[in-house]
CSV table of C-alpha atoms in Angstrom, one decimal:
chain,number,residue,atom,x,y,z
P,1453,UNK,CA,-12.9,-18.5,-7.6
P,1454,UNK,CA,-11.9,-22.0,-7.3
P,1455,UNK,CA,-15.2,-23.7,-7.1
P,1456,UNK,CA,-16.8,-21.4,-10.2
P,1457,UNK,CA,-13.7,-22.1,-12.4
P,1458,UNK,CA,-14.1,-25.8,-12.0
P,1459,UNK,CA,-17.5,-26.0,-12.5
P,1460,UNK,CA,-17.3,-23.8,-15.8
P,1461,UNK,CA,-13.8,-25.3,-17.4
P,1462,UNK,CA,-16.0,-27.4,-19.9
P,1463,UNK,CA,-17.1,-24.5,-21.4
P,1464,UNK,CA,-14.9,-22.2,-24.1
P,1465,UNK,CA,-15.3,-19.4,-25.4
P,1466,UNK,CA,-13.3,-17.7,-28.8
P,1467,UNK,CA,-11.0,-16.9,-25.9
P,1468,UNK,CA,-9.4,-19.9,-24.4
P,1469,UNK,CA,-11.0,-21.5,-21.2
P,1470,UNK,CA,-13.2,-19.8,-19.3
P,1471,UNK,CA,-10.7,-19.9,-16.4
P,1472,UNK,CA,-8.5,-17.6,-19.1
P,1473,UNK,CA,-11.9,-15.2,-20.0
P,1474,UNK,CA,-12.0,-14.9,-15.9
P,1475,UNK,CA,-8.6,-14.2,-15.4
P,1476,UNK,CA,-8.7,-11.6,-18.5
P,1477,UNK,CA,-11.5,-10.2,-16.5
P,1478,UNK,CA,-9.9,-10.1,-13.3
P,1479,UNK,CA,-7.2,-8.0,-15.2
P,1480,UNK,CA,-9.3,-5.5,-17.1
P,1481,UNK,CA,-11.9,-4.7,-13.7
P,1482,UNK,CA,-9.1,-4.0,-11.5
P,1483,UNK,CA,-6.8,-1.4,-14.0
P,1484,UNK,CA,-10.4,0.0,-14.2
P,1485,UNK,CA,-11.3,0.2,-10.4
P,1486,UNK,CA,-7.6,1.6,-9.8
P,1487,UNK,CA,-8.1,4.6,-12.7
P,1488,UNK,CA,-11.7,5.0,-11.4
P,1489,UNK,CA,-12.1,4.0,-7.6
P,1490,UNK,CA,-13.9,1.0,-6.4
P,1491,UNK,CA,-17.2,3.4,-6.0
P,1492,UNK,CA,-17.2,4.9,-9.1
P,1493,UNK,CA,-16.4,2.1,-11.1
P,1494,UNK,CA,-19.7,0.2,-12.5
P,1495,UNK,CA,-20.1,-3.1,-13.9
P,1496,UNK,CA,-21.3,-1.7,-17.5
P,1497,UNK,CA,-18.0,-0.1,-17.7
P,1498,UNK,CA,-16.1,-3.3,-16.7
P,1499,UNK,CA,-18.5,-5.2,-19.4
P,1500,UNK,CA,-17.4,-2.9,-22.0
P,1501,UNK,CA,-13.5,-2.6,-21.3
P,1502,UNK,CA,-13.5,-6.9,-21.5
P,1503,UNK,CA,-15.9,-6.8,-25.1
P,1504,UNK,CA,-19.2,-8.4,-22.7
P,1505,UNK,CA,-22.8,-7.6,-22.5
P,1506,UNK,CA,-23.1,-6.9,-18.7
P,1507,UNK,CA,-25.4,-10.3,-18.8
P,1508,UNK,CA,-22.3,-11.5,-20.1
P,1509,UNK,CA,-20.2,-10.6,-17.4
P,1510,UNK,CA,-22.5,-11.6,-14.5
P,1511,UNK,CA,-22.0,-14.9,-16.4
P,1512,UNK,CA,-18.8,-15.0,-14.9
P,1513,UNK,CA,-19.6,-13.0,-11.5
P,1514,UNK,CA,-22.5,-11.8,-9.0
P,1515,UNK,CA,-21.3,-8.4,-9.2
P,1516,UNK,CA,-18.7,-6.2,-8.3
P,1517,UNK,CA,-17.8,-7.5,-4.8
P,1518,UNK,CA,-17.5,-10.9,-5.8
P,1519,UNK,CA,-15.3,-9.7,-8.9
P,1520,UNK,CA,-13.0,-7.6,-6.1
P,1521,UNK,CA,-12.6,-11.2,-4.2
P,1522,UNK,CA,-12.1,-12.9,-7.7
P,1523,UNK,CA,-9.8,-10.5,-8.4
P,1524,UNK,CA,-7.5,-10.6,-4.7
P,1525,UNK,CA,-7.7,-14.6,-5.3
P,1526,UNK,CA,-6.4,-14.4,-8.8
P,1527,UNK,CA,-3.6,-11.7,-7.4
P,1528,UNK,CA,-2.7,-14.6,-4.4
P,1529,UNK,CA,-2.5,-17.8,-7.3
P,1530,UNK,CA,-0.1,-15.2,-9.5
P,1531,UNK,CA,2.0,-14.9,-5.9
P,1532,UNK,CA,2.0,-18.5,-5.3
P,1533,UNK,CA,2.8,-19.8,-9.4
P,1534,UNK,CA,5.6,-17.1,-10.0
P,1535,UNK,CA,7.0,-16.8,-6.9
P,1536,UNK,CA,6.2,-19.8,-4.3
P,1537,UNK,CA,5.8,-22.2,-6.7
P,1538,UNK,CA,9.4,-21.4,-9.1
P,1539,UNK,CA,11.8,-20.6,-5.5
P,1540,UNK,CA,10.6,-23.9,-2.8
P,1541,UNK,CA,13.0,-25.8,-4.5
P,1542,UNK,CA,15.9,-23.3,-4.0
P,1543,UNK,CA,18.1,-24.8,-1.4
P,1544,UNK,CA,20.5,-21.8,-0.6
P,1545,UNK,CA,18.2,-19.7,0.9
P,1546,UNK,CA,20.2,-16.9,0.1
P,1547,UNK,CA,19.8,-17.7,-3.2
P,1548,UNK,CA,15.7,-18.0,-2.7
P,1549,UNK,CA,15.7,-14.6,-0.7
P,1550,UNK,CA,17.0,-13.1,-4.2
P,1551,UNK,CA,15.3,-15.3,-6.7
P,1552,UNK,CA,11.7,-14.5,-4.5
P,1553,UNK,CA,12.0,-11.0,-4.6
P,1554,UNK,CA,13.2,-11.1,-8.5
P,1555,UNK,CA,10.4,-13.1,-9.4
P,1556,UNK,CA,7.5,-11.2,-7.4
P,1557,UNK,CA,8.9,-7.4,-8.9
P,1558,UNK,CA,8.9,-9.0,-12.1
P,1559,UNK,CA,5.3,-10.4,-11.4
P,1560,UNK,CA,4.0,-6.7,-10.3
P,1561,UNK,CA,6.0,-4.9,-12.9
P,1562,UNK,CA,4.6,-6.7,-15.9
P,1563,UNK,CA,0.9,-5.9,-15.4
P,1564,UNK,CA,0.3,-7.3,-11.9
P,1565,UNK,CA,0.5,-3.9,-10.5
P,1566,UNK,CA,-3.7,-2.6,-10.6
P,1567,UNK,CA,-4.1,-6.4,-9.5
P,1568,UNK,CA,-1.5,-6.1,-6.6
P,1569,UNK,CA,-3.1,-3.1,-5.4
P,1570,UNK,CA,-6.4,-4.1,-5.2
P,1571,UNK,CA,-4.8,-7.1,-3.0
P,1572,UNK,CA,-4.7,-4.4,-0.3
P,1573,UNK,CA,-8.1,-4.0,-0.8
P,1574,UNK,CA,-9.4,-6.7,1.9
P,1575,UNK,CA,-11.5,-4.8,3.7
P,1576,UNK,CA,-13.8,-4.2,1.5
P,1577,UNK,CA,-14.9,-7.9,1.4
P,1578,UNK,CA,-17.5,-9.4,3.6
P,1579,UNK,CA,-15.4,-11.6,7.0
P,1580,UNK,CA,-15.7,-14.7,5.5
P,1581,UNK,CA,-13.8,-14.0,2.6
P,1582,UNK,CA,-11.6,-12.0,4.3
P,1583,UNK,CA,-10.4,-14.9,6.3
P,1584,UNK,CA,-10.1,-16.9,3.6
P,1585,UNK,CA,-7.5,-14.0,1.7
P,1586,UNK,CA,-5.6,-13.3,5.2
P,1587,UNK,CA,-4.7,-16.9,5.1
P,1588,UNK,CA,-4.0,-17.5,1.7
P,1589,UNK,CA,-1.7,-14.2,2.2
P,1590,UNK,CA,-0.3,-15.7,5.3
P,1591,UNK,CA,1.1,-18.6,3.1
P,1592,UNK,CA,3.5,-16.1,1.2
P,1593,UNK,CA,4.8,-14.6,4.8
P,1594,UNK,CA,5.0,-17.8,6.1
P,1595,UNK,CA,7.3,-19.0,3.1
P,1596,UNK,CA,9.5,-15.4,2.9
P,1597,UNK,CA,9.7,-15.5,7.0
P,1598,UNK,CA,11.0,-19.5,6.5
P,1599,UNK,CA,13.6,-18.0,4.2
P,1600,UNK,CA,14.8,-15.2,6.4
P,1601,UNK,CA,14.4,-17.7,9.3
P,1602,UNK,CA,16.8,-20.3,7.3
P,1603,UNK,CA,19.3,-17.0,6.7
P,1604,UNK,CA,19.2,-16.2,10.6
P,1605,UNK,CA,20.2,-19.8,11.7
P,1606,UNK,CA,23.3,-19.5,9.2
P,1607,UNK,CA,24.0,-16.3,10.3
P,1608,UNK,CA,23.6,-14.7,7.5
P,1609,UNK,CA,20.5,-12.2,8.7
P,1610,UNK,CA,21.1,-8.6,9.5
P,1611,UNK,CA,19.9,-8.4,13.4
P,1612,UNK,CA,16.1,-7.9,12.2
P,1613,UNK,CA,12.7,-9.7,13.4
P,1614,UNK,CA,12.4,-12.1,10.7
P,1615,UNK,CA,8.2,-11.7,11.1
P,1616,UNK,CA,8.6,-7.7,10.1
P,1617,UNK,CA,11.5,-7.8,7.8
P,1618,UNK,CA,9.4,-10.4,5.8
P,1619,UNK,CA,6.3,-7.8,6.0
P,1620,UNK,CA,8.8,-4.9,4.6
P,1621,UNK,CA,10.0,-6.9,1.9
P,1622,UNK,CA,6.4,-7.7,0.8
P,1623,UNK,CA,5.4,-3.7,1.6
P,1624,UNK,CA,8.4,-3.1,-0.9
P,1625,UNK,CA,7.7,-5.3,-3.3
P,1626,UNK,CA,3.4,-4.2,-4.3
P,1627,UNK,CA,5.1,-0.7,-3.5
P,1628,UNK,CA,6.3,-0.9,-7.3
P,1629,UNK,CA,2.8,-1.6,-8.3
P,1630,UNK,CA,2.3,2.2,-7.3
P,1631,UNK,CA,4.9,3.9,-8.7
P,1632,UNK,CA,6.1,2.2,-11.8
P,1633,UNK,CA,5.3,2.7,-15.2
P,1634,UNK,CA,5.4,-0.3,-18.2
P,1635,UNK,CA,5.9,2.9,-20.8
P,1636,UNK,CA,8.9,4.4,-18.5
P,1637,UNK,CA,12.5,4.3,-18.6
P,1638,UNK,CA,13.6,1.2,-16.6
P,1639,UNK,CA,12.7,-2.2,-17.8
P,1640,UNK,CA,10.9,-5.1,-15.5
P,1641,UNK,CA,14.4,-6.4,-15.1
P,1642,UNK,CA,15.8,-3.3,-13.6
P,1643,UNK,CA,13.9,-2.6,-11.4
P,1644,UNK,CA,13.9,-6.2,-10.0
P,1645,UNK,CA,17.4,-5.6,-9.9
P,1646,UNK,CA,17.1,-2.2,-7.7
P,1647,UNK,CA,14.8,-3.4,-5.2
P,1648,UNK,CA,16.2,-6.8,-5.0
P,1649,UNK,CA,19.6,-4.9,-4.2
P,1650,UNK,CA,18.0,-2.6,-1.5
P,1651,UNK,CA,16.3,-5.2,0.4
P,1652,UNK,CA,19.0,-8.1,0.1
P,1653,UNK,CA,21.7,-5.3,1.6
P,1654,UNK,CA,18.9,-4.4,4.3
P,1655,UNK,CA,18.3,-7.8,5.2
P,1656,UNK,CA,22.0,-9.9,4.8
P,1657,UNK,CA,25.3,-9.5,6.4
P,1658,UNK,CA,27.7,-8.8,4.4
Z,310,UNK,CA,-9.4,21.2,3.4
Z,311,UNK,CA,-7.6,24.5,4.2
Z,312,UNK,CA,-9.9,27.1,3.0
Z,313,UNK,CA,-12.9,25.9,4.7
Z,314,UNK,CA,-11.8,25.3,7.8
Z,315,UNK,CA,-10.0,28.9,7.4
Z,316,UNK,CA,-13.5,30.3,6.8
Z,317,UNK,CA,-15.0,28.7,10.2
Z,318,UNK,CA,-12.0,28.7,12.0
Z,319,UNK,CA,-13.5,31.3,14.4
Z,320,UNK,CA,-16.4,29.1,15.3
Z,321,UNK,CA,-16.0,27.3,18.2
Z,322,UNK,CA,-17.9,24.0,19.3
Z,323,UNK,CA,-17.3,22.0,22.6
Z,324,UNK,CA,-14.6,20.0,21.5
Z,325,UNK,CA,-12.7,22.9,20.4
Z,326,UNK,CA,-11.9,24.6,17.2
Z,327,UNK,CA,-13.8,23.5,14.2
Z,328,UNK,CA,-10.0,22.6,12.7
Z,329,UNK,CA,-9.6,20.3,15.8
Z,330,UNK,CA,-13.5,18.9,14.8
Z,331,UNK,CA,-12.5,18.5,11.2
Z,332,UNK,CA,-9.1,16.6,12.2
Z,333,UNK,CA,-11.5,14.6,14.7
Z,334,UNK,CA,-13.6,13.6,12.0
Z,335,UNK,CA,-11.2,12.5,9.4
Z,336,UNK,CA,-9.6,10.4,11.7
Z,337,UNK,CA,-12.9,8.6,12.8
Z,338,UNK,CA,-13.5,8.0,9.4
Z,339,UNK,CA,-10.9,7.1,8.3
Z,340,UNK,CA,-10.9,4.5,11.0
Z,341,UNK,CA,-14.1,3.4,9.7
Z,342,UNK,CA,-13.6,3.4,6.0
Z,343,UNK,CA,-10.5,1.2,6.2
Z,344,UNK,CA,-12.7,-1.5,8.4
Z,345,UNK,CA,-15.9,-1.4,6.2
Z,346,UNK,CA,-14.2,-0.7,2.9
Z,347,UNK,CA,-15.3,2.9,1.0
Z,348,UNK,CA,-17.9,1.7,-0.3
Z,349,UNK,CA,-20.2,0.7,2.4
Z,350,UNK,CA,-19.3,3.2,4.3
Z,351,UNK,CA,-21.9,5.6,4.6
Z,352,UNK,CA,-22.3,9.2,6.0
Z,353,UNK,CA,-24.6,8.0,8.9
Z,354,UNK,CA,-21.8,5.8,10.4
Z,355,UNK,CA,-19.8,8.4,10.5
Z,356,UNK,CA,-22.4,10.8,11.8
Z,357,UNK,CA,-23.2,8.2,14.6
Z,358,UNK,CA,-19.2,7.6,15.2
Z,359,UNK,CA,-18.3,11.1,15.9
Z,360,UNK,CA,-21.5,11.8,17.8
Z,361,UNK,CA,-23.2,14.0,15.0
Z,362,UNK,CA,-26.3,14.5,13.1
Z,363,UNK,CA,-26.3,13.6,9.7
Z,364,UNK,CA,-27.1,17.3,8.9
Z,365,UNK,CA,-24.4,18.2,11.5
Z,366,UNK,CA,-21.4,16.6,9.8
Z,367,UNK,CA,-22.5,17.8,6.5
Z,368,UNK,CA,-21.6,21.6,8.2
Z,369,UNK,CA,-17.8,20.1,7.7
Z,370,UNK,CA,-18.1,18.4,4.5
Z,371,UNK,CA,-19.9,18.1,1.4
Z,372,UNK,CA,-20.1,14.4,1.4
Z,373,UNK,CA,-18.1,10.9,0.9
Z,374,UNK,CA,-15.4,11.7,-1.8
Z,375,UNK,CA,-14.9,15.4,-0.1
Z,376,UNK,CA,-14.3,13.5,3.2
Z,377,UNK,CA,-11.7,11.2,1.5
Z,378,UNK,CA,-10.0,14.4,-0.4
Z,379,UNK,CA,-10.2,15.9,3.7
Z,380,UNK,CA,-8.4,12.5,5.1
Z,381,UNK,CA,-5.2,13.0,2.5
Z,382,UNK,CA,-4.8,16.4,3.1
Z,383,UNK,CA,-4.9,15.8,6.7
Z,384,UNK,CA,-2.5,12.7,6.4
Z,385,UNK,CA,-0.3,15.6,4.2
Z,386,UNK,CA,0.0,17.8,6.9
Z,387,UNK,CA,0.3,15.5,9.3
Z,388,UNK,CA,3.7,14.2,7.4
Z,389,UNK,CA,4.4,17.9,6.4
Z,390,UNK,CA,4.2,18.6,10.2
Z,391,UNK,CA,5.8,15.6,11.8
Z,392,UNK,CA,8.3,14.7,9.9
Z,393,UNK,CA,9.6,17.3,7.1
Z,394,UNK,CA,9.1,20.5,9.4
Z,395,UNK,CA,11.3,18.5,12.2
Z,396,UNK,CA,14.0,17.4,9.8
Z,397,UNK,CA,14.4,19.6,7.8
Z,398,UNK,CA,17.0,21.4,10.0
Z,399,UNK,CA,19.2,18.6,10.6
Z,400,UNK,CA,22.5,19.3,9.0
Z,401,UNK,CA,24.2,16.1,8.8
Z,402,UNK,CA,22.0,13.5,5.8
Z,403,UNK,CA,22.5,10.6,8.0
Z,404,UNK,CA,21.1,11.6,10.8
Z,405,UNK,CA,18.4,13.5,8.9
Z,406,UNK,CA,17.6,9.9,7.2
Z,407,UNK,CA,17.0,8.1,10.4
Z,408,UNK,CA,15.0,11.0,11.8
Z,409,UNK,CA,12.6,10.9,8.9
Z,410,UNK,CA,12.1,7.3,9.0
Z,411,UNK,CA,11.6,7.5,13.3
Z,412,UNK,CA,9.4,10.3,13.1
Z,413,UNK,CA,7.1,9.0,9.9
Z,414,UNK,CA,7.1,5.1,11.4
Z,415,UNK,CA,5.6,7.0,14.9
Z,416,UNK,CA,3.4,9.1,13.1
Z,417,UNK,CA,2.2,5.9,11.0
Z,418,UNK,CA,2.4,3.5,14.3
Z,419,UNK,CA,0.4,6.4,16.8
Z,420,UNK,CA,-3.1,6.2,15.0
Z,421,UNK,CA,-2.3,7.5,12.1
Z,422,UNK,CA,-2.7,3.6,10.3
Z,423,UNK,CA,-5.9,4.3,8.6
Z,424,UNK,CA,-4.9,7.7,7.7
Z,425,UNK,CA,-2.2,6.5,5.6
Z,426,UNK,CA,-3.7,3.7,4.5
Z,427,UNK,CA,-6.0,6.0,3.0
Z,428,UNK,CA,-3.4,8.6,1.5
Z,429,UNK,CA,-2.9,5.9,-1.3
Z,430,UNK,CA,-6.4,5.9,-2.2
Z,431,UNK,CA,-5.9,9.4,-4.6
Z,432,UNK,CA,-7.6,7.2,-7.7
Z,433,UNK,CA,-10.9,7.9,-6.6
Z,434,UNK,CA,-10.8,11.0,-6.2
Z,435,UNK,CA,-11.4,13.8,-9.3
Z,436,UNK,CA,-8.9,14.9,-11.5
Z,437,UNK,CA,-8.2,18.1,-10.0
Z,438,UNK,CA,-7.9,17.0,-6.6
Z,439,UNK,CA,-5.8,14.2,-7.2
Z,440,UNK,CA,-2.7,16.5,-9.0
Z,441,UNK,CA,-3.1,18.6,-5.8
Z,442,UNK,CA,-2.9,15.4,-3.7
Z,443,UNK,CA,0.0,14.6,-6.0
Z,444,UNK,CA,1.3,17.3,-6.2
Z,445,UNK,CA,2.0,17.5,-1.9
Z,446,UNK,CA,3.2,14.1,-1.6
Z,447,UNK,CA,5.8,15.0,-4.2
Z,448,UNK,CA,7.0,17.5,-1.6
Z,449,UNK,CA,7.4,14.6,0.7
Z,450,UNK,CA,9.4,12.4,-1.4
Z,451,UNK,CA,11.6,14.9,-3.1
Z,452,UNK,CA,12.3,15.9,0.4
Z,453,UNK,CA,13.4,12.2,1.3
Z,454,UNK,CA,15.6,12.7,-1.9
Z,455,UNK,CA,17.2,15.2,-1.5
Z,456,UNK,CA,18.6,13.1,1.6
Z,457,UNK,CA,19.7,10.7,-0.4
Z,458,UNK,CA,21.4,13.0,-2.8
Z,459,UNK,CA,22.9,14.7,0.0
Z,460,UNK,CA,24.3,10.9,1.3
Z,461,UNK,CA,25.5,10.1,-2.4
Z,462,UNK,CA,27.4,13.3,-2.8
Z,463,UNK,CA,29.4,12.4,0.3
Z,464,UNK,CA,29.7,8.7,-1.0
Z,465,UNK,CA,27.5,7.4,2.2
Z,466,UNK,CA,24.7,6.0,0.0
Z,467,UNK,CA,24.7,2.4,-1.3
Z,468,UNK,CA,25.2,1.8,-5.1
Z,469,UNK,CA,21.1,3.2,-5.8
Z,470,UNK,CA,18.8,5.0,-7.4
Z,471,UNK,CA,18.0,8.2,-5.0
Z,472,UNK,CA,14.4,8.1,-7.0
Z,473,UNK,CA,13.6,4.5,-6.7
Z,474,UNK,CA,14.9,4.6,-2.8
Z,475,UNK,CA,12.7,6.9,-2.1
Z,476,UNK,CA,10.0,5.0,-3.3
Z,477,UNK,CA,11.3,2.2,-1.4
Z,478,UNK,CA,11.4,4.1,1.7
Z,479,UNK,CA,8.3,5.3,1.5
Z,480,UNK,CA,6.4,2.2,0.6
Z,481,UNK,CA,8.1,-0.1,3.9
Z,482,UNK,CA,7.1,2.9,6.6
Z,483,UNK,CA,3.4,2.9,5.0
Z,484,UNK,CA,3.1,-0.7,5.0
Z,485,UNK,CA,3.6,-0.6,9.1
Z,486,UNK,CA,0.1,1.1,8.5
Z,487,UNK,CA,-1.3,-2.6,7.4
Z,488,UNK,CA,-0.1,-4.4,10.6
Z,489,UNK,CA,1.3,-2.5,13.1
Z,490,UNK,CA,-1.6,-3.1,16.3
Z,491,UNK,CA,-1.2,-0.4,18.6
Z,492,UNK,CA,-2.8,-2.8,21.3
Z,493,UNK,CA,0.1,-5.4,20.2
Z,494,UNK,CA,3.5,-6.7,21.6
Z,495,UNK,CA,6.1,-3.8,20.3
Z,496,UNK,CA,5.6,-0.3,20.8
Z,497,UNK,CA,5.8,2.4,18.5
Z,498,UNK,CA,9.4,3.3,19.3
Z,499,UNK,CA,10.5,-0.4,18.9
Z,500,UNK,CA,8.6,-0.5,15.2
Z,501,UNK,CA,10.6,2.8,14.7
Z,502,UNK,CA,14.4,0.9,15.8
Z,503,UNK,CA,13.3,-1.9,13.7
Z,504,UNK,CA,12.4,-0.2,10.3
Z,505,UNK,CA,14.8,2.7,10.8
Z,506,UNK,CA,17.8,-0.4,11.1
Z,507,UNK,CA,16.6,-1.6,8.2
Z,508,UNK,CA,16.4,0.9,5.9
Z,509,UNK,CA,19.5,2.2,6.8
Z,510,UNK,CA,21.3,-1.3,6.1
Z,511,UNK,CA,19.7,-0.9,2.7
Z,512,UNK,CA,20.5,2.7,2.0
Z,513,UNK,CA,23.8,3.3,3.7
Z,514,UNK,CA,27.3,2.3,3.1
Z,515,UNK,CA,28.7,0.9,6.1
């Protein structure tokens, strides 16, 4: 997504940036391929749903594939702006452990959910790519594991394997992509509040 | 899934009953579908994988998205089997909890990855199918709840939601699906010690 973005950021539309119309996009197709299935989904209905000829949209991609990769990457630079990006700085990395998991809930509960599902979706992208979204996913273990690593070495981790406890959190965490609802009872903030709760007594001492 | 192979449960092939074929089939499928995505996935890779005709695996299913409906039924049963039918006895909640997390973390762990990998993939399937889909998973998690509501009422569950927990619960032992390697450093039971620890830490009151 990079490369295209850069190349097209001269050019506006009555949107914003094109990097915005893309990202808007990105939202739109994948509520539409999580209602609909990846199969059934065409790119006229996509075009439609975002207000675009379907030239229009294959302005923006080469088709549904390459809108599913378009979509994981946008999913993995939401991860790494809301939640890597606001929490390296954190120095108590007890405080990070909570602040992490706060922010990425948040993230998944206000709209990210379709888009954190589809971030599942790797397999359905030719190797290359796939490669290319295993490591960018890697980053965000790499950072959560860091964290539970700092915890351990203070002796402040529950006796876990800080490689799987970090893949649990994250399991928990896009798990609210599938269950909650924006029109339900508990707001974004409650719900980071439960999970981050759960996990933070399954992972620290007390 | 279960009125079909009730109607040709009486036919035999070499393998064994056609339910045992059926099973056989989902699972290579489902094998396949989660490495080469749904989409391009098609009915002769599946044919060739289970050592079929094309016209010989249509005798156990009408194509693609029945196949798919098939593979979440099976993963159903499989849970319904493994897990609720050998719980479901145990008198004491706690004990009950850490059963249902060992026995669904094997299950999950032993080959059944793509299987429940799949089981989330209900969006693409009809309407009517998916409230039926629905509808059995429910039976799993209330189950799981009711465990929960049983360890509240005898003040053994942490300060949580029994709804959300379940959630929670269900979402860590699925995501063992996503990378667990069976040909990897733990075994099943050691995956099963690690998640059941920390769940419990996060459900339990000390």
């Amino acid at each position: 997504m990079a490369t295209q973005t850069t190349k097209r950021s001269s050019k506006k539309d009555h949107n914003g940036t094109a990097e915005d119309r893309t990202a808007e996009i990105c939202r739109t197709a994948a509520q539409i391929i999580c209602e609909k299935g990846f199969d059934a989904t065409s790119m006229n209905d996509i075009a439609v749903a975002v207000n675009l000829t379907k030239a229009g949209l294959y302005y923006y991609t080469t088709g549904k594939q390459d809108l599913l990769y378009r979509i994981i990457n946008y999913a993995m630079s939401l991860v790494e702006k809301n939640v890597i990006e606001r929490c390296s700085d954190i120095q108590n990395p007890k405080e990070r452990l909570d602040q992490i998991i706060r922010n990425h809930v948040v993230l998944v509960a206000e709209g990210g959910g379709p888009i954190a599902i589809l971030s599942d979706e790797v397999n359905c992208l030719p190797k290359a790519q796939r490669r290319e979204v295993i490591r960018r996913k890697r980053g965000y273990l790499e950072f959560v594991r860091q964290t539970l690593r700092d915890l351990e070495s203070e002796g402040l981790l529950q006796d876990l394997d800080p490689d799987i406890a970090s893949l649990n959190l994250f399991a928990t965490v896009l798990g609210v992509a599938r269950w909650y609802r924006q029109d339900g009872a508990m707001s974004s903030q409650e719900v980071a509040d439960e999970i981050a709760k759960f996990l933070c007594d399954g992972l620290l001492r007390e």
